[in-house]
Amino acid sequence: MEHLDALTPKKEQKETILSEYRYVKKHVNESHVTLYGDRNNLGSNRVKSFLGSKKKLTEMTAVTNPNLNVIASRDVVIESINKQIKRESSDIKKASLIQTLSYMKKMRQQVDQTISAIISETSHEININILNQRYPVTLDIMPCYKDLIQQFSENCFNPLKNPYVLRYFYVFINMCSMDSINKNEIKAIFKTKCTDKQRQALNIQ
């Protein structure tokens, strides 16, 4: 929306859903940006058709905070505990919080290492693409994607019990989008790289 707000009235008249989608997709690298609907028809619609009229707010002043840090949603819990540790005056409670934070980071590292071990079984070139690219979600890959998620949940970490795992779901989308990857081999890797330690993990945030 900040991008739209910065447009001049003349440019705003020309901005389409498709051009806005392309802009957002280019500048967002931590989420999957996807255009839903008929690209040919919906994409040509003007953005202004979906926006209300712009009125100057004379009685309100925007407040900016140069010290405001943006935190990834899945790291909010870590940041929250860090702040609690800084504010806590009781040594006993502080020690407990530090222990909780240490355990949380240790379990996160276990997930990171497991995902890395799975990806490392692919070639180096594919390995880089799986980690660094974000392929679009399409209907064609959904059966493969659902299958990999189910197999990973059964053989490795259960994402319903371990929310931190969700940050790696894009990896499975990438795998399903790459023809050079044998999906059956990936499912076999799940079984060899994961043990009861991963399957029994709980509440990794």
PDB file of C-alpha atoms in Angstrom:
ATOM      1  CA  MET A   1       0.000   0.000   0.000  1.00  0.00           C
ATOM      2  CA  GLU A   2       2.927   2.355   0.612  1.00  0.00           C
ATOM      3  CA  HIS A   3       3.805   1.941  -3.053  1.00  0.00           C
ATOM      4  CA  LEU A   4       0.291   2.963  -4.104  1.00  0.00           C
ATOM      5  CA  ASP A   5       0.258   5.907  -1.727  1.00  0.00           C
ATOM      6  CA  ALA A   6       3.458   7.199  -3.312  1.00  0.00           C
ATOM      7  CA  LEU A   7       2.029   7.197  -6.842  1.00  0.00           C
ATOM      8  CA  THR A   8       1.112  10.465  -8.480  1.00  0.00           C
ATOM      9  CA  PRO A   9      -2.574  10.843  -9.444  1.00  0.00           C
ATOM     10  CA  LYS A  10      -1.635  10.388 -13.103  1.00  0.00           C
ATOM     11  CA  LYS A  11       0.287   7.151 -12.478  1.00  0.00           C
ATOM     12  CA  GLU A  12      -2.413   5.894 -10.149  1.00  0.00           C
ATOM     13  CA  GLN A  13      -4.909   6.136 -12.995  1.00  0.00           C
ATOM     14  CA  LYS A  14      -2.742   3.763 -15.068  1.00  0.00           C
ATOM     15  CA  GLU A  15      -1.767   1.273 -12.341  1.00  0.00           C
ATOM     16  CA  THR A  16      -3.302  -2.171 -12.921  1.00  0.00           C
ATOM     17  CA  ILE A  17      -3.672  -5.220 -10.698  1.00  0.00           C
ATOM     18  CA  LEU A  18      -1.073  -7.023 -12.814  1.00  0.00           C
ATOM     19  CA  SER A  19       1.503  -4.216 -12.652  1.00  0.00           C
ATOM     20  CA  GLU A  20       1.002  -3.916  -8.891  1.00  0.00           C
ATOM     21  CA  TYR A  21       1.407  -7.697  -8.542  1.00  0.00           C
ATOM     22  CA  ARG A  22       4.679  -7.580 -10.486  1.00  0.00           C
ATOM     23  CA  TYR A  23       5.962  -4.744  -8.310  1.00  0.00           C
ATOM     24  CA  VAL A  24       5.111  -6.541  -5.063  1.00  0.00           C
ATOM     25  CA  LYS A  25       6.554  -9.854  -6.291  1.00  0.00           C
ATOM     26  CA  LYS A  26       9.818  -8.122  -7.205  1.00  0.00           C
ATOM     27  CA  HIS A  27      10.221  -6.450  -3.817  1.00  0.00           C
ATOM     28  CA  VAL A  28       8.977  -9.194  -1.468  1.00  0.00           C
ATOM     29  CA  ASN A  29      11.431 -12.024  -0.811  1.00  0.00           C
ATOM     30  CA  GLU A  30      10.167 -13.633   2.394  1.00  0.00           C
ATOM     31  CA  SER A  31       6.683 -14.629   1.257  1.00  0.00           C
ATOM     32  CA  HIS A  32       5.022 -16.197  -1.744  1.00  0.00           C
ATOM     33  CA  VAL A  33       3.339 -13.486  -3.797  1.00  0.00           C
ATOM     34  CA  THR A  34       0.668 -15.090  -5.971  1.00  0.00           C
ATOM     35  CA  LEU A  35      -1.945 -13.677  -8.323  1.00  0.00           C
ATOM     36  CA  TYR A  36      -5.283 -15.454  -8.032  1.00  0.00           C
ATOM     37  CA  GLY A  37      -8.020 -15.346 -10.625  1.00  0.00           C
ATOM     38  CA  ASP A  38      -8.038 -14.792 -14.370  1.00  0.00           C
ATOM     39  CA  ARG A  39      -4.712 -13.129 -15.131  1.00  0.00           C
ATOM     40  CA  ASN A  40      -5.898 -11.869 -18.529  1.00  0.00           C
ATOM     41  CA  ASN A  41      -9.099 -10.233 -17.322  1.00  0.00           C
ATOM     42  CA  LEU A  42      -8.512  -9.442 -13.665  1.00  0.00           C
ATOM     43  CA  GLY A  43      -4.925  -8.322 -14.236  1.00  0.00           C
ATOM     44  CA  SER A  44      -5.976  -5.533 -16.591  1.00  0.00           C
ATOM     45  CA  ASN A  45      -8.324  -3.941 -14.045  1.00  0.00           C
ATOM     46  CA  ARG A  46      -7.238  -0.591 -12.649  1.00  0.00           C
ATOM     47  CA  VAL A  47      -6.187  -0.572  -9.014  1.00  0.00           C
ATOM     48  CA  LYS A  48      -8.113   2.662  -8.471  1.00  0.00           C
ATOM     49  CA  SER A  49     -11.342   0.695  -8.993  1.00  0.00           C
ATOM     50  CA  PHE A  50     -10.694  -1.126  -5.719  1.00  0.00           C
ATOM     51  CA  LEU A  51      -9.559   1.857  -3.657  1.00  0.00           C
ATOM     52  CA  GLY A  52     -11.533   4.493  -1.835  1.00  0.00           C
ATOM     53  CA  SER A  53     -11.091   8.171  -2.521  1.00  0.00           C
ATOM     54  CA  LYS A  54      -8.003   9.868  -1.152  1.00  0.00           C
ATOM     55  CA  LYS A  55      -8.635  12.637   1.342  1.00  0.00           C
ATOM     56  CA  LYS A  56      -5.995  14.619   3.163  1.00  0.00           C
ATOM     57  CA  LEU A  57      -6.013  14.044   6.885  1.00  0.00           C
ATOM     58  CA  THR A  58      -5.563  17.550   8.233  1.00  0.00           C
ATOM     59  CA  GLU A  59      -6.023  16.589  11.860  1.00  0.00           C
ATOM     60  CA  MET A  60      -3.661  13.631  11.886  1.00  0.00           C
ATOM     61  CA  THR A  61       0.101  13.595  11.696  1.00  0.00           C
ATOM     62  CA  ALA A  62       2.053  10.524  10.716  1.00  0.00           C
ATOM     63  CA  VAL A  63       4.451   9.439  13.425  1.00  0.00           C
ATOM     64  CA  THR A  64       7.612   7.726  12.307  1.00  0.00           C
ATOM     65  CA  ASN A  65      10.026   5.917  14.553  1.00  0.00           C
ATOM     66  CA  PRO A  66      13.529   5.582  13.068  1.00  0.00           C
ATOM     67  CA  ASN A  67      14.406   3.066  15.790  1.00  0.00           C
ATOM     68  CA  LEU A  68      11.549   0.723  14.920  1.00  0.00           C
ATOM     69  CA  ASN A  69      12.902  -2.708  13.962  1.00  0.00           C
ATOM     70  CA  VAL A  70      10.959  -5.029  11.703  1.00  0.00           C
ATOM     71  CA  ILE A  71      10.880  -8.590  13.026  1.00  0.00           C
ATOM     72  CA  ALA A  72       9.865 -11.647  11.025  1.00  0.00           C
ATOM     73  CA  SER A  73       6.586 -13.025  12.374  1.00  0.00           C
ATOM     74  CA  ARG A  74       8.119 -16.368  13.347  1.00  0.00           C
ATOM     75  CA  ASP A  75      10.859 -14.622  15.328  1.00  0.00           C
ATOM     76  CA  VAL A  76       8.481 -12.557  17.451  1.00  0.00           C
ATOM     77  CA  VAL A  77       8.464 -15.188  20.198  1.00  0.00           C
ATOM     78  CA  ILE A  78      12.285 -15.092  20.392  1.00  0.00           C
ATOM     79  CA  GLU A  79      12.326 -11.304  20.535  1.00  0.00           C
ATOM     80  CA  SER A  80       9.607 -11.335  23.187  1.00  0.00           C
ATOM     81  CA  ILE A  81      11.641 -13.616  25.460  1.00  0.00           C
ATOM     82  CA  ASN A  82      14.753 -11.491  24.898  1.00  0.00           C
ATOM     83  CA  LYS A  83      12.847  -8.423  26.071  1.00  0.00           C
ATOM     84  CA  GLN A  84      11.502 -10.283  29.091  1.00  0.00           C
ATOM     85  CA  ILE A  85      15.051 -11.259  30.029  1.00  0.00           C
ATOM     86  CA  LYS A  86      16.202  -7.630  29.839  1.00  0.00           C
ATOM     87  CA  ARG A  87      13.291  -6.418  31.981  1.00  0.00           C
ATOM     88  CA  GLU A  88      13.331  -9.218  34.553  1.00  0.00           C
ATOM     89  CA  SER A  89      14.832  -8.227  37.906  1.00  0.00           C
ATOM     90  CA  SER A  90      14.589 -11.646  39.533  1.00  0.00           C
ATOM     91  CA  ASP A  91      17.709 -13.734  38.916  1.00  0.00           C
ATOM     92  CA  ILE A  92      15.725 -16.956  39.246  1.00  0.00           C
ATOM     93  CA  LYS A  93      13.095 -15.937  36.687  1.00  0.00           C
ATOM     94  CA  LYS A  94      15.761 -14.535  34.383  1.00  0.00           C
ATOM     95  CA  ALA A  95      17.690 -17.813  34.517  1.00  0.00           C
ATOM     96  CA  SER A  96      14.491 -19.694  33.673  1.00  0.00           C
ATOM     97  CA  LEU A  97      13.832 -17.435  30.679  1.00  0.00           C
ATOM     98  CA  ILE A  98      17.405 -17.850  29.459  1.00  0.00           C
ATOM     99  CA  GLN A  99      17.036 -21.623  29.724  1.00  0.00           C
ATOM    100  CA  THR A 100      13.768 -21.489  27.766  1.00  0.00           C
ATOM    101  CA  LEU A 101      15.368 -19.352  25.067  1.00  0.00           C
ATOM    102  CA  SER A 102      18.389 -21.635  24.831  1.00  0.00           C
ATOM    103  CA  TYR A 103      16.176 -24.704  24.445  1.00  0.00           C
ATOM    104  CA  MET A 104      14.055 -22.983  21.803  1.00  0.00           C
ATOM    105  CA  LYS A 105      17.112 -22.044  19.751  1.00  0.00           C
ATOM    106  CA  LYS A 106      18.507 -25.556  20.116  1.00  0.00           C
ATOM    107  CA  MET A 107      15.293 -27.092  18.781  1.00  0.00           C
ATOM    108  CA  ARG A 108      15.137 -24.592  15.933  1.00  0.00           C
ATOM    109  CA  GLN A 109      18.681 -25.536  15.023  1.00  0.00           C
ATOM    110  CA  GLN A 110      17.610 -29.168  14.913  1.00  0.00           C
ATOM    111  CA  VAL A 111      14.968 -28.291  12.316  1.00  0.00           C
ATOM    112  CA  ASP A 112      17.445 -26.173  10.327  1.00  0.00           C
ATOM    113  CA  GLN A 113      19.994 -28.981  10.257  1.00  0.00           C
ATOM    114  CA  THR A 114      17.409 -31.571   9.233  1.00  0.00           C
ATOM    115  CA  ILE A 115      16.177 -29.453   6.324  1.00  0.00           C
ATOM    116  CA  SER A 116      19.775 -28.776   5.261  1.00  0.00           C
ATOM    117  CA  ALA A 117      20.562 -32.491   5.386  1.00  0.00           C
ATOM    118  CA  ILE A 118      17.566 -33.269   3.173  1.00  0.00           C
ATOM    119  CA  ILE A 119      18.453 -30.572   0.654  1.00  0.00           C
ATOM    120  CA  SER A 120      22.122 -31.582   0.601  1.00  0.00           C
ATOM    121  CA  GLU A 121      21.125 -34.859  -1.045  1.00  0.00           C
ATOM    122  CA  THR A 122      20.395 -32.924  -4.244  1.00  0.00           C
ATOM    123  CA  SER A 123      23.042 -31.558  -6.609  1.00  0.00           C
ATOM    124  CA  HIS A 124      24.817 -28.328  -5.630  1.00  0.00           C
ATOM    125  CA  GLU A 125      23.104 -26.259  -8.330  1.00  0.00           C
ATOM    126  CA  ILE A 126      19.648 -27.508  -7.376  1.00  0.00           C
ATOM    127  CA  ASN A 127      20.547 -27.132  -3.718  1.00  0.00           C
ATOM    128  CA  ILE A 128      21.081 -23.386  -4.173  1.00  0.00           C
ATOM    129  CA  ASN A 129      17.826 -22.959  -6.095  1.00  0.00           C
ATOM    130  CA  ILE A 130      15.807 -24.804  -3.464  1.00  0.00           C
ATOM    131  CA  LEU A 131      17.053 -22.537  -0.698  1.00  0.00           C
ATOM    132  CA  ASN A 132      17.309 -19.175  -2.420  1.00  0.00           C
ATOM    133  CA  GLN A 133      14.392 -19.103  -4.829  1.00  0.00           C
ATOM    134  CA  ARG A 134      10.668 -19.005  -4.228  1.00  0.00           C
ATOM    135  CA  TYR A 135       8.674 -20.627  -6.975  1.00  0.00           C
ATOM    136  CA  PRO A 136       5.007 -19.664  -7.374  1.00  0.00           C
ATOM    137  CA  VAL A 137       2.294 -21.916  -6.011  1.00  0.00           C
ATOM    138  CA  THR A 138       0.279 -23.368  -8.884  1.00  0.00           C
ATOM    139  CA  LEU A 139      -2.519 -25.897  -9.087  1.00  0.00           C
ATOM    140  CA  ASP A 140      -0.241 -28.246 -11.030  1.00  0.00           C
ATOM    141  CA  ILE A 141       2.143 -28.763  -8.125  1.00  0.00           C
ATOM    142  CA  MET A 142      -0.477 -29.029  -5.373  1.00  0.00           C
ATOM    143  CA  PRO A 143      -0.737 -32.867  -5.410  1.00  0.00           C
ATOM    144  CA  CYS A 144       3.055 -33.142  -5.140  1.00  0.00           C
ATOM    145  CA  TYR A 145       3.219 -30.421  -2.490  1.00  0.00           C
ATOM    146  CA  LYS A 146       0.527 -32.014  -0.325  1.00  0.00           C
ATOM    147  CA  ASP A 147       2.204 -35.400  -0.680  1.00  0.00           C
ATOM    148  CA  LEU A 148       5.615 -34.079   0.414  1.00  0.00           C
ATOM    149  CA  ILE A 149       4.082 -32.226   3.365  1.00  0.00           C
ATOM    150  CA  GLN A 150       2.262 -35.357   4.481  1.00  0.00           C
ATOM    151  CA  GLN A 151       5.364 -37.528   4.147  1.00  0.00           C
ATOM    152  CA  PHE A 152       7.505 -34.962   5.956  1.00  0.00           C
ATOM    153  CA  SER A 153       4.925 -34.683   8.746  1.00  0.00           C
ATOM    154  CA  GLU A 154       4.806 -38.443   9.209  1.00  0.00           C
ATOM    155  CA  ASN A 155       8.538 -39.101   8.983  1.00  0.00           C
ATOM    156  CA  CYS A 156      10.113 -35.905  10.322  1.00  0.00           C
ATOM    157  CA  PHE A 157       8.558 -32.954  12.142  1.00  0.00           C
ATOM    158  CA  ASN A 158       4.831 -32.521  12.522  1.00  0.00           C
ATOM    159  CA  PRO A 159       4.190 -28.876  11.523  1.00  0.00           C
ATOM    160  CA  LEU A 160       0.924 -28.800  13.460  1.00  0.00           C
ATOM    161  CA  LYS A 161       2.893 -29.457  16.644  1.00  0.00           C
ATOM    162  CA  ASN A 162       5.980 -27.482  15.616  1.00  0.00           C
ATOM    163  CA  PRO A 163       5.057 -24.115  14.036  1.00  0.00           C
ATOM    164  CA  TYR A 164       8.688 -23.218  13.312  1.00  0.00           C
ATOM    165  CA  VAL A 165       8.720 -25.850  10.559  1.00  0.00           C
ATOM    166  CA  LEU A 166       6.245 -23.762   8.545  1.00  0.00           C
ATOM    167  CA  ARG A 167       9.008 -21.379   7.506  1.00  0.00           C
ATOM    168  CA  TYR A 168      10.443 -24.161   5.338  1.00  0.00           C
ATOM    169  CA  PHE A 169       7.284 -25.049   3.443  1.00  0.00           C
ATOM    170  CA  TYR A 170       8.527 -22.976   0.500  1.00  0.00           C
ATOM    171  CA  VAL A 171      11.290 -25.588   0.121  1.00  0.00           C
ATOM    172  CA  PHE A 172       8.694 -28.242  -0.695  1.00  0.00           C
ATOM    173  CA  ILE A 173       7.023 -25.899  -3.180  1.00  0.00           C
ATOM    174  CA  ASN A 174      10.389 -25.413  -4.870  1.00  0.00           C
ATOM    175  CA  MET A 175      11.052 -29.150  -4.941  1.00  0.00           C
ATOM    176  CA  CYS A 176       7.716 -29.839  -6.595  1.00  0.00           C
ATOM    177  CA  SER A 177       8.339 -27.079  -9.134  1.00  0.00           C
ATOM    178  CA  MET A 178      11.673 -28.501 -10.304  1.00  0.00           C
ATOM    179  CA  ASP A 179      11.443 -31.269 -12.888  1.00  0.00           C
ATOM    180  CA  SER A 180      15.023 -32.353 -12.193  1.00  0.00           C
ATOM    181  CA  ILE A 181      14.130 -33.548  -8.694  1.00  0.00           C
ATOM    182  CA  ASN A 182      12.831 -37.076  -8.206  1.00  0.00           C
ATOM    183  CA  LYS A 183       9.990 -36.679  -5.714  1.00  0.00           C
ATOM    184  CA  ASN A 184      10.065 -40.340  -4.667  1.00  0.00           C
ATOM    185  CA  GLU A 185      13.737 -39.975  -3.780  1.00  0.00           C
ATOM    186  CA  ILE A 186      12.915 -36.951  -1.636  1.00  0.00           C
ATOM    187  CA  LYS A 187      10.315 -38.962   0.264  1.00  0.00           C
ATOM    188  CA  ALA A 188      12.885 -41.715   0.776  1.00  0.00           C
ATOM    189  CA  ILE A 189      15.351 -39.132   2.102  1.00  0.00           C
ATOM    190  CA  PHE A 190      12.786 -38.074   4.713  1.00  0.00           C
ATOM    191  CA  LYS A 191      12.920 -41.580   6.135  1.00  0.00           C
ATOM    192  CA  THR A 192      16.714 -41.783   6.198  1.00  0.00           C
ATOM    193  CA  LYS A 193      17.418 -38.298   7.553  1.00  0.00           C
ATOM    194  CA  CYS A 194      14.731 -38.259  10.243  1.00  0.00           C
ATOM    195  CA  THR A 195      14.535 -40.364  13.391  1.00  0.00           C
ATOM    196  CA  ASP A 196      12.235 -40.680  16.382  1.00  0.00           C
ATOM    197  CA  LYS A 197      13.893 -37.539  17.760  1.00  0.00           C
ATOM    198  CA  GLN A 198      12.349 -35.481  14.979  1.00  0.00           C
ATOM    199  CA  ARG A 199       9.062 -37.374  14.935  1.00  0.00           C
ATOM    200  CA  GLN A 200       8.558 -36.898  18.682  1.00  0.00           C
ATOM    201  CA  ALA A 201       9.501 -33.212  18.735  1.00  0.00           C
ATOM    202  CA  LEU A 202       6.893 -30.881  20.239  1.00  0.00           C
ATOM    203  CA  ASN A 203       6.271 -27.147  20.328  1.00  0.00           C
ATOM    204  CA  ILE A 204       9.241 -25.931  18.298  1.00  0.00           C
ATOM    205  CA  GLN A 205       8.363 -22.278  17.730  1.00  0.00           C
TER     206      GLN A 205
END
